[in-house]
Amino acid sequence: MSSSSSSPRAPGDRKRCRRASGPVPRWASLPEDLVDLVASRLLAGGDLLDFVRFRAVCTSWRSGTASPRGRGVADRRFHPRRWMMLPEGHGLYPGHPSLRGYARFLNLDTGTLVRARIPLLRDGYVAIDSVDGLLLLLLDPDPNQEGAVRLLHPFTGDTAELPPLGTVLPHLGSRLLDCPAPYRIRSLARVVCASVSCSATGAGAGAITVLLALSVVSRVAFATSLDRQWSLSTYECVTLSSPIASHGKIYLMHTDRSCGEKMHQILRIDHPPAAAQDGSGSGAGRALQEPKLVATIPARKLDHFQGLVECGSEILVLGYKNWSTSRISVFKLADLVLQRFMPIKSIGGHTLFIGERNISVSSKILPTVKGDNLVYLNSGLVKYHLSRGSLSLAIDNCSLYGRAPGPSSLVHYIYSCCIRNRWSRGLICRKDAPEWLVQDED
């Protein structure tokens, strides 16, 4: 893992700075334990940028708190959890020469936009997923045809090297044999959901464990930053269409019809238990356990499952009570665990973007979508208001058709993050609104 730090000032230089700037402010001499408490509260709030600003106030606050550099990937406290890389549009994929190695990131809670320089994108790496704000990168094309994988903190530049994705292929048997050899790894990485956990103690201290839900082959792979190859689950997950990662675990849905009644099951895949390395780098001695049943919901309560999404501290279950896609039901997973099948009518002023992957965004950053809405494609990009049960356009009329008649809406950019092959290729999802919605809006 890469790290960097600035050289400390000489004591004499510090004294000269203090004399030049006058007396030291009283807040600059706060007790170390109080400085540490404030810093930990900022990190617990989930925005790394606030913590960085806090450290930049003065030398004593900076020296009394841990630097994210060198710890950005290995220490979960420093993960930029609510930051998402935005596509640029116009086919300017991350790493395009015109971008000079920079990429834009949006804070999904505050709307803050920043640019970060990411040299790996210029070296041929492509983003295949974002987990806790970290980027999972794949070297494509790889001259060695191995599919090198890196986990990158976009703001500190810290990286963790993971085994090549090509080490999964020998365990797939005849899967993907119909693909030309150079494209097998690319096909395997087309739809990936990653989960990350960090070991702070024990034999694997400092190691990063990554779970990959590989939807193309309906299997789950895992490896640590100390391994040389990925290990594959012995079981198949029949449905890996919309898994989500939360707190180092992967949640997914399976529909069971074996008992006569159609039941939706919410399953959880945990990271394998830590084990001492045997020197082979193959993850021997560790194996993924079967997915654990978390909750069930009968089809009479939710006929068609749409997906899962993490919203604040809750995992939400989305779907339709019937095959009409104009009315969506939202349940808290915590309620389903207790067999409470009561849909909720408020999601705390958030907007949920529903697609290949689902994203929760604070509605205060969206000019055309306000409070407790779900944005999705229904013959066009629409918003469904949860409490009113109404459907309307998700964007204003000036941005219906993209940049030609007017500016693109931020809604376009965020929704494009829900579709991995657009997100990673710098493409913006624009869909004309259905005629009946345009007429209603008039």
Short mmCIF file of C-alpha atoms in Angstrom, two decimals:
data_model
loop_
_atom_site.label_atom_id
_atom_site.label_comp_id
_atom_site.label_asym_id
_atom_site.label_seq_id
_atom_site.Cartn_x
_atom_site.Cartn_y
_atom_site.Cartn_z
CA MET A 1 0.00 0.00 0.00
CA SER A 2 1.37 3.37 -0.94
CA SER A 3 1.77 6.12 1.62
CA SER A 4 3.28 9.55 1.85
CA SER A 5 3.86 12.13 4.59
CA SER A 6 5.23 15.64 4.78
CA SER A 7 8.53 16.33 6.52
CA PRO A 8 8.12 17.91 10.00
CA ARG A 9 9.19 21.47 10.63
CA ALA A 10 12.27 22.16 12.64
CA PRO A 11 11.49 23.45 16.19
CA GLY A 12 13.14 26.76 15.42
CA ASP A 13 10.96 27.29 12.35
CA ARG A 14 7.82 26.69 14.42
CA LYS A 15 8.90 29.29 17.01
CA ARG A 16 9.62 31.86 14.30
CA CYS A 17 6.14 31.25 12.79
CA ARG A 18 4.51 31.77 16.18
CA ARG A 19 6.41 35.01 16.85
CA ALA A 20 5.48 36.31 13.40
CA SER A 21 1.79 35.53 13.76
CA GLY A 22 1.40 36.71 17.39
CA PRO A 23 0.10 34.76 20.41
CA VAL A 24 -1.15 31.24 19.90
CA PRO A 25 -4.99 31.21 19.85
CA ARG A 26 -6.55 29.49 22.87
CA TRP A 27 -8.38 26.99 20.66
CA ALA A 28 -5.03 25.90 19.20
CA SER A 29 -3.92 24.60 22.62
CA LEU A 30 -6.89 22.34 23.29
CA PRO A 31 -6.07 19.17 25.28
CA GLU A 32 -5.04 16.27 23.07
CA ASP A 33 -7.85 14.03 24.28
CA LEU A 34 -10.43 16.68 23.33
CA VAL A 35 -8.87 17.13 19.89
CA ASP A 36 -8.96 13.36 19.43
CA LEU A 37 -12.62 13.23 20.51
CA VAL A 38 -13.68 15.93 18.02
CA ALA A 39 -11.72 14.21 15.25
CA SER A 40 -13.34 10.83 15.98
CA ARG A 41 -16.81 12.45 15.94
CA LEU A 42 -16.10 13.97 12.53
CA LEU A 43 -14.99 10.62 11.14
CA ALA A 44 -18.03 8.91 12.62
CA GLY A 45 -20.17 11.45 10.75
CA GLY A 46 -18.98 9.87 7.54
CA ASP A 47 -17.43 12.82 5.67
CA LEU A 48 -13.66 12.56 5.35
CA LEU A 49 -13.52 16.12 4.00
CA ASP A 50 -14.64 17.56 7.37
CA PHE A 51 -11.86 15.63 9.09
CA VAL A 52 -9.26 16.91 6.61
CA ARG A 53 -10.44 20.49 7.16
CA PHE A 54 -10.22 20.01 10.92
CA ARG A 55 -6.61 18.83 10.67
CA ALA A 56 -5.75 21.83 8.49
CA VAL A 57 -6.75 24.41 11.13
CA CYS A 58 -3.42 24.45 12.98
CA THR A 59 -0.24 22.49 13.59
CA SER A 60 -1.30 21.15 17.01
CA TRP A 61 -4.58 19.76 15.68
CA ARG A 62 -2.75 18.21 12.74
CA SER A 63 -0.08 16.58 14.90
CA GLY A 64 -2.68 15.33 17.39
CA THR A 65 -4.71 13.38 14.82
CA ALA A 66 -3.91 10.50 12.50
CA SER A 67 -3.17 11.30 8.87
CA PRO A 68 -5.39 9.50 6.34
CA ARG A 69 -2.42 9.07 4.01
CA GLY A 70 -1.00 5.59 4.25
CA ARG A 71 -4.15 4.40 6.04
CA GLY A 72 -6.80 5.36 3.50
CA VAL A 73 -7.65 1.81 2.43
CA ALA A 74 -6.62 -0.26 5.46
CA ASP A 75 -8.45 1.88 8.05
CA ARG A 76 -12.21 1.93 7.49
CA ARG A 77 -12.54 5.23 9.38
CA PHE A 78 -10.93 7.00 6.42
CA HIS A 79 -13.08 5.50 3.68
CA PRO A 80 -14.88 8.28 1.72
CA ARG A 81 -18.18 6.47 2.15
CA ARG A 82 -20.58 9.01 0.65
CA TRP A 83 -18.50 10.02 -2.35
CA MET A 84 -19.25 8.77 -5.85
CA MET A 85 -17.21 9.22 -9.02
CA LEU A 86 -19.32 11.06 -11.61
CA PRO A 87 -19.22 10.29 -15.34
CA GLU A 88 -18.09 13.22 -17.49
CA GLY A 89 -20.34 12.59 -20.49
CA HIS A 90 -19.40 12.90 -24.18
CA GLY A 91 -17.60 9.54 -23.91
CA LEU A 92 -14.88 11.07 -21.74
CA TYR A 93 -14.23 7.88 -19.81
CA PRO A 94 -12.12 8.05 -16.61
CA GLY A 95 -8.55 8.10 -17.86
CA HIS A 96 -9.37 9.81 -21.18
CA PRO A 97 -6.37 11.90 -22.32
CA SER A 98 -8.51 15.07 -22.33
CA LEU A 99 -9.12 14.71 -18.58
CA ARG A 100 -5.34 14.67 -17.82
CA GLY A 101 -5.76 11.97 -15.17
CA TYR A 102 -8.47 13.78 -13.20
CA ALA A 103 -11.93 12.54 -12.20
CA ARG A 104 -14.86 14.30 -10.52
CA PHE A 105 -16.45 13.09 -7.29
CA LEU A 106 -19.79 14.09 -5.78
CA ASN A 107 -20.71 13.94 -2.11
CA LEU A 108 -24.17 12.35 -2.10
CA ASP A 109 -25.13 14.11 1.15
CA THR A 110 -23.81 17.65 0.69
CA GLY A 111 -23.55 18.03 -3.08
CA THR A 112 -19.88 19.04 -2.83
CA LEU A 113 -17.93 18.44 -6.06
CA VAL A 114 -14.17 17.87 -6.06
CA ARG A 115 -11.61 16.84 -8.64
CA ALA A 116 -9.00 14.22 -7.79
CA ARG A 117 -5.96 13.19 -9.78
CA ILE A 118 -5.81 9.43 -10.27
CA PRO A 119 -2.69 8.34 -12.19
CA LEU A 120 -3.83 4.70 -12.36
CA LEU A 121 -6.64 5.72 -14.70
CA ARG A 122 -4.05 6.96 -17.19
CA ASP A 123 -2.16 3.69 -16.84
CA GLY A 124 -4.99 1.60 -18.30
CA TYR A 125 -7.04 0.83 -15.20
CA VAL A 126 -10.83 1.04 -15.40
CA ALA A 127 -13.29 1.35 -12.51
CA ILE A 128 -15.55 -1.69 -12.17
CA ASP A 129 -17.18 -0.80 -8.84
CA SER A 130 -17.23 1.71 -6.00
CA VAL A 131 -17.46 0.47 -2.41
CA ASP A 132 -17.41 2.80 0.60
CA GLY A 133 -16.12 5.45 -1.82
CA LEU A 134 -13.09 3.31 -2.74
CA LEU A 135 -12.61 2.44 -6.40
CA LEU A 136 -12.14 -1.16 -7.49
CA LEU A 137 -9.90 -0.98 -10.55
CA LEU A 138 -9.14 -3.54 -13.25
CA LEU A 139 -6.25 -3.29 -15.71
CA ASP A 140 -7.95 -3.53 -19.11
CA PRO A 141 -6.41 -4.42 -21.42
CA ASP A 142 -3.74 -6.21 -19.41
CA PRO A 143 -0.59 -7.02 -21.44
CA ASN A 144 -0.17 -10.17 -19.33
CA GLN A 145 -3.86 -11.12 -19.75
CA GLU A 146 -4.12 -11.62 -15.99
CA GLY A 147 -6.54 -8.83 -15.07
CA ALA A 148 -4.59 -6.99 -12.36
CA VAL A 149 -6.87 -5.60 -9.63
CA ARG A 150 -6.30 -2.64 -7.31
CA LEU A 151 -8.40 -1.07 -4.57
CA LEU A 152 -7.83 2.70 -4.58
CA HIS A 153 -8.61 5.54 -2.21
CA PRO A 154 -9.23 8.39 -4.68
CA PHE A 155 -8.28 11.21 -2.30
CA THR A 156 -5.19 9.86 -0.52
CA GLY A 157 -3.84 7.80 -3.42
CA ASP A 158 -3.43 4.75 -1.17
CA THR A 159 -3.85 1.42 -2.94
CA ALA A 160 -4.15 -2.24 -2.03
CA GLU A 161 -3.03 -4.84 -4.54
CA LEU A 162 -5.39 -7.79 -4.94
CA PRO A 163 -4.89 -11.05 -6.86
CA PRO A 164 -5.44 -10.91 -10.63
CA LEU A 165 -9.05 -11.56 -11.61
CA GLY A 166 -7.83 -14.07 -14.17
CA THR A 167 -7.10 -16.52 -11.34
CA VAL A 168 -10.87 -17.08 -11.09
CA LEU A 169 -11.19 -18.46 -14.64
CA PRO A 170 -9.69 -21.97 -14.03
CA HIS A 171 -12.39 -22.58 -11.37
CA LEU A 172 -15.30 -21.81 -13.70
CA GLY A 173 -15.09 -24.96 -15.83
CA SER A 174 -16.80 -24.36 -19.16
CA ARG A 175 -18.18 -20.94 -18.14
CA LEU A 176 -17.18 -18.09 -20.45
CA LEU A 177 -15.46 -20.46 -22.90
CA ASP A 178 -17.63 -19.00 -25.64
CA CYS A 179 -15.86 -15.66 -25.14
CA PRO A 180 -12.56 -15.00 -26.95
CA ALA A 181 -9.68 -15.38 -24.50
CA PRO A 182 -8.82 -11.64 -24.24
CA TYR A 183 -12.44 -10.81 -23.34
CA ARG A 184 -13.12 -13.42 -20.66
CA ILE A 185 -11.83 -11.29 -17.81
CA ARG A 186 -13.67 -8.24 -19.15
CA SER A 187 -16.89 -10.25 -19.33
CA LEU A 188 -16.38 -11.56 -15.79
CA ALA A 189 -15.96 -8.00 -14.48
CA ARG A 190 -18.92 -6.54 -16.36
CA VAL A 191 -21.30 -6.61 -13.37
CA VAL A 192 -19.49 -6.78 -10.02
CA CYS A 193 -20.58 -5.89 -6.50
CA ALA A 194 -17.65 -5.58 -4.10
CA SER A 195 -17.55 -5.60 -0.31
CA VAL A 196 -14.52 -4.64 1.77
CA SER A 197 -13.52 -5.42 5.35
CA CYS A 198 -10.32 -4.50 7.15
CA SER A 199 -8.57 -6.53 9.85
CA ALA A 200 -7.19 -4.43 12.68
CA THR A 201 -6.09 -7.26 14.98
CA GLY A 202 -5.14 -10.91 14.92
CA ALA A 203 -3.09 -12.94 12.46
CA GLY A 204 -4.39 -10.99 9.48
CA ALA A 205 -3.87 -7.53 10.97
CA GLY A 206 -3.54 -4.94 8.24
CA ALA A 207 -5.00 -7.23 5.58
CA ILE A 208 -7.93 -6.16 3.43
CA THR A 209 -10.51 -8.78 2.51
CA VAL A 210 -12.67 -8.26 -0.57
CA LEU A 211 -15.81 -10.14 -1.58
CA LEU A 212 -16.86 -10.01 -5.24
CA ALA A 213 -20.39 -10.94 -6.28
CA LEU A 214 -19.84 -11.94 -9.92
CA SER A 215 -23.28 -11.71 -11.48
CA VAL A 216 -22.20 -13.03 -14.89
CA VAL A 217 -21.37 -16.46 -13.42
CA SER A 218 -23.63 -16.33 -10.31
CA ARG A 219 -20.70 -16.99 -7.99
CA VAL A 220 -18.91 -15.15 -5.19
CA ALA A 221 -15.12 -14.79 -5.03
CA PHE A 222 -12.99 -13.62 -2.13
CA ALA A 223 -9.35 -12.78 -1.49
CA THR A 224 -7.18 -10.69 0.79
CA SER A 225 -4.38 -8.31 -0.05
CA LEU A 226 -2.00 -11.08 1.13
CA ASP A 227 -3.30 -13.70 -1.32
CA ARG A 228 -2.07 -14.46 -4.82
CA GLN A 229 -5.34 -15.83 -6.19
CA TRP A 230 -9.08 -15.55 -5.70
CA SER A 231 -11.07 -18.31 -4.02
CA LEU A 232 -14.51 -19.12 -5.39
CA SER A 233 -17.66 -20.08 -3.54
CA THR A 234 -18.69 -23.73 -3.79
CA TYR A 235 -22.33 -22.70 -4.22
CA GLU A 236 -24.12 -20.75 -6.91
CA CYS A 237 -26.30 -17.74 -6.18
CA VAL A 238 -29.20 -18.11 -8.57
CA THR A 239 -29.99 -14.38 -8.38
CA LEU A 240 -27.14 -11.88 -8.30
CA SER A 241 -28.91 -9.17 -10.28
CA SER A 242 -28.93 -6.46 -7.59
CA PRO A 243 -26.76 -7.32 -4.58
CA ILE A 244 -25.55 -4.55 -2.27
CA ALA A 245 -22.56 -4.24 0.04
CA SER A 246 -23.06 -3.01 3.59
CA HIS A 247 -20.61 -3.06 6.52
CA GLY A 248 -18.35 -5.62 4.89
CA LYS A 249 -21.16 -8.01 3.93
CA ILE A 250 -23.14 -8.67 0.75
CA TYR A 251 -26.93 -8.79 0.80
CA LEU A 252 -28.98 -10.30 -1.98
CA MET A 253 -32.45 -11.62 -2.76
CA HIS A 254 -33.58 -15.11 -3.76
CA THR A 255 -37.10 -16.16 -4.69
CA ASP A 256 -38.08 -19.58 -3.31
CA ARG A 257 -41.07 -21.55 -4.67
CA SER A 258 -40.30 -24.91 -3.08
CA CYS A 259 -42.96 -24.65 -0.35
CA GLY A 260 -45.87 -24.01 -2.66
CA GLU A 261 -46.02 -20.28 -1.88
CA LYS A 262 -43.75 -17.84 -3.61
CA MET A 263 -41.44 -16.32 -0.98
CA HIS A 264 -38.72 -13.71 -1.36
CA GLN A 265 -35.69 -14.37 0.82
CA ILE A 266 -33.13 -11.75 1.84
CA LEU A 267 -29.75 -13.47 2.22
CA ARG A 268 -26.45 -12.27 3.67
CA ILE A 269 -22.96 -13.40 2.67
CA ASP A 270 -20.34 -12.83 5.37
CA HIS A 271 -16.61 -12.59 4.92
CA PRO A 272 -14.78 -15.85 5.65
CA PRO A 273 -13.18 -16.11 9.08
CA ALA A 274 -9.57 -14.97 9.27
CA ALA A 275 -6.93 -17.67 9.13
CA ALA A 276 -3.18 -17.68 9.30
CA GLN A 277 -1.48 -17.61 5.92
CA ASP A 278 -0.10 -20.98 4.90
CA GLY A 279 2.42 -19.51 2.48
CA SER A 280 0.56 -20.65 -0.64
CA GLY A 281 -1.27 -17.36 -1.07
CA SER A 282 -4.35 -19.28 -2.13
CA GLY A 283 -6.61 -18.59 0.84
CA ALA A 284 -6.41 -22.23 1.91
CA GLY A 285 -8.11 -22.88 5.22
CA ARG A 286 -10.78 -20.26 4.58
CA ALA A 287 -14.07 -20.90 2.85
CA LEU A 288 -17.22 -18.90 2.32
CA GLN A 289 -20.12 -20.13 4.36
CA GLU A 290 -23.51 -20.63 2.76
CA PRO A 291 -25.58 -17.43 2.56
CA LYS A 292 -27.50 -16.81 5.78
CA LEU A 293 -31.24 -16.23 5.70
CA VAL A 294 -32.01 -12.79 7.16
CA ALA A 295 -35.70 -12.26 6.37
CA THR A 296 -38.54 -13.49 4.17
CA ILE A 297 -41.47 -11.68 2.58
CA PRO A 298 -44.39 -13.51 0.89
CA ALA A 299 -45.33 -12.62 -2.68
CA ARG A 300 -48.78 -11.45 -1.55
CA LYS A 301 -46.98 -8.58 0.22
CA LEU A 302 -44.42 -7.91 -2.51
CA ASP A 303 -44.98 -9.61 -5.85
CA HIS A 304 -41.98 -8.36 -7.80
CA PHE A 305 -38.65 -7.66 -6.10
CA GLN A 306 -36.79 -4.60 -7.41
CA GLY A 307 -33.67 -4.35 -5.29
CA LEU A 308 -31.94 -3.40 -2.06
CA VAL A 309 -30.43 -0.07 -1.11
CA GLU A 310 -28.59 1.30 1.91
CA CYS A 311 -30.19 4.54 3.11
CA GLY A 312 -28.63 6.10 6.20
CA SER A 313 -28.36 3.34 8.79
CA GLU A 314 -31.10 1.22 7.20
CA ILE A 315 -31.18 -1.34 4.43
CA LEU A 316 -34.36 -0.89 2.39
CA VAL A 317 -36.15 -3.52 0.31
CA LEU A 318 -37.82 -2.24 -2.89
CA GLY A 319 -40.43 -3.81 -5.12
CA TYR A 320 -43.91 -3.79 -6.63
CA LYS A 321 -47.01 -5.24 -5.05
CA ASN A 322 -48.17 -6.26 -8.53
CA TRP A 323 -46.70 -6.16 -12.01
CA SER A 324 -47.65 -2.51 -12.47
CA THR A 325 -44.41 -0.54 -12.23
CA SER A 326 -46.21 2.71 -11.39
CA ARG A 327 -46.47 1.98 -7.65
CA ILE A 328 -43.44 0.99 -5.61
CA SER A 329 -43.39 -0.40 -2.08
CA VAL A 330 -40.46 0.23 0.28
CA PHE A 331 -39.80 -1.86 3.41
CA LYS A 332 -37.14 -1.65 6.09
CA LEU A 333 -35.14 -4.86 6.29
CA ALA A 334 -35.18 -4.51 10.10
CA ASP A 335 -39.01 -4.67 9.97
CA LEU A 336 -39.00 -7.73 7.71
CA VAL A 337 -36.67 -9.52 10.14
CA LEU A 338 -39.45 -9.09 12.73
CA GLN A 339 -42.10 -10.17 10.16
CA ARG A 340 -43.58 -6.68 10.01
CA PHE A 341 -44.81 -6.18 6.46
CA MET A 342 -45.70 -2.49 6.66
CA PRO A 343 -44.37 -0.34 3.78
CA ILE A 344 -42.82 2.96 4.84
CA LYS A 345 -43.95 6.33 3.45
CA SER A 346 -40.89 8.40 4.34
CA ILE A 347 -37.18 7.87 3.70
CA GLY A 348 -35.91 10.87 5.63
CA GLY A 349 -35.88 13.36 2.77
CA HIS A 350 -33.71 11.15 0.58
CA THR A 351 -34.08 10.21 -3.07
CA LEU A 352 -33.42 6.64 -4.17
CA PHE A 353 -32.02 6.05 -7.65
CA ILE A 354 -33.04 2.59 -8.82
CA GLY A 355 -31.14 0.80 -11.56
CA GLU A 356 -28.56 -1.91 -12.03
CA ARG A 357 -27.27 -0.73 -8.66
CA ASN A 358 -29.24 1.47 -6.28
CA ILE A 359 -28.02 4.73 -4.73
CA SER A 360 -29.39 6.86 -1.90
CA VAL A 361 -28.94 10.63 -2.28
CA SER A 362 -29.92 13.56 -0.08
CA SER A 363 -32.75 15.37 -1.88
CA LYS A 364 -31.37 18.77 -0.84
CA ILE A 365 -28.67 18.53 -3.52
CA LEU A 366 -31.20 17.93 -6.33
CA PRO A 367 -32.92 21.00 -7.80
CA THR A 368 -35.71 19.08 -9.57
CA VAL A 369 -36.37 16.25 -7.09
CA LYS A 370 -37.45 17.05 -3.54
CA GLY A 371 -37.95 14.68 -0.65
CA ASP A 372 -38.91 11.00 -0.37
CA ASN A 373 -38.76 10.14 -4.08
CA LEU A 374 -37.60 7.18 -6.11
CA VAL A 375 -36.06 7.85 -9.54
CA TYR A 376 -36.10 5.08 -12.13
CA LEU A 377 -36.73 4.30 -15.79
CA ASN A 378 -40.36 3.71 -16.74
CA SER A 379 -40.43 4.44 -20.48
CA GLY A 380 -38.47 7.50 -19.40
CA LEU A 381 -36.71 8.88 -16.34
CA VAL A 382 -39.45 9.44 -13.75
CA LYS A 383 -39.80 10.07 -10.03
CA TYR A 384 -42.26 8.34 -7.75
CA HIS A 385 -43.26 10.24 -4.62
CA LEU A 386 -43.50 7.72 -1.83
CA SER A 387 -46.15 9.32 0.40
CA ARG A 388 -48.38 10.69 -2.37
CA GLY A 389 -48.03 7.69 -4.68
CA SER A 390 -47.68 10.03 -7.67
CA LEU A 391 -45.51 9.68 -10.76
CA SER A 392 -43.99 12.65 -12.61
CA LEU A 393 -40.93 13.73 -14.55
CA ALA A 394 -37.62 13.46 -12.71
CA ILE A 395 -36.10 16.36 -14.66
CA ASP A 396 -37.23 19.77 -15.86
CA ASN A 397 -38.25 20.30 -19.47
CA CYS A 398 -35.07 22.16 -20.46
CA SER A 399 -32.99 19.04 -19.83
CA LEU A 400 -35.30 16.34 -21.22
CA TYR A 401 -33.16 15.73 -24.29
CA GLY A 402 -29.68 16.37 -22.92
CA ARG A 403 -27.31 19.19 -23.80
CA ALA A 404 -28.82 20.24 -27.15
CA PRO A 405 -31.69 22.46 -25.91
CA GLY A 406 -30.40 23.04 -22.39
CA PRO A 407 -28.04 21.85 -19.65
CA SER A 408 -28.09 18.26 -18.47
CA SER A 409 -29.62 17.74 -15.06
CA LEU A 410 -27.60 16.44 -12.14
CA VAL A 411 -30.25 13.70 -12.04
CA HIS A 412 -28.86 12.40 -15.36
CA TYR A 413 -25.35 12.16 -13.95
CA ILE A 414 -26.36 10.44 -10.74
CA TYR A 415 -28.63 7.97 -12.50
CA SER A 416 -25.77 7.11 -14.86
CA CYS A 417 -23.85 5.93 -11.79
CA CYS A 418 -26.53 3.22 -11.42
CA ILE A 419 -25.50 1.68 -14.76
CA ARG A 420 -21.94 0.42 -14.52
CA ASN A 421 -21.09 0.35 -18.23
CA ARG A 422 -22.10 4.01 -18.51
CA TRP A 423 -20.51 5.07 -15.24
CA SER A 424 -17.15 3.53 -16.15
CA ARG A 425 -17.20 4.71 -19.79
CA GLY A 426 -18.06 8.36 -19.18
CA LEU A 427 -21.53 8.13 -20.72
CA ILE A 428 -24.63 9.95 -19.47
CA CYS A 429 -27.98 8.17 -19.35
CA ARG A 430 -30.58 10.31 -21.12
CA LYS A 431 -34.00 8.92 -21.86
CA ASP A 432 -36.86 10.82 -23.46
CA ALA A 433 -39.88 11.19 -21.20
CA PRO A 434 -42.99 9.22 -22.18
CA GLU A 435 -45.61 11.30 -23.99
CA TRP A 436 -48.29 10.84 -21.32
CA LEU A 437 -45.97 12.34 -18.68
CA VAL A 438 -45.09 15.33 -20.83
CA GLN A 439 -48.80 16.01 -21.36
CA ASP A 440 -49.55 15.69 -17.66
CA GLU A 441 -46.77 18.10 -16.78
CA ASP A 442 -48.18 20.68 -19.19
#
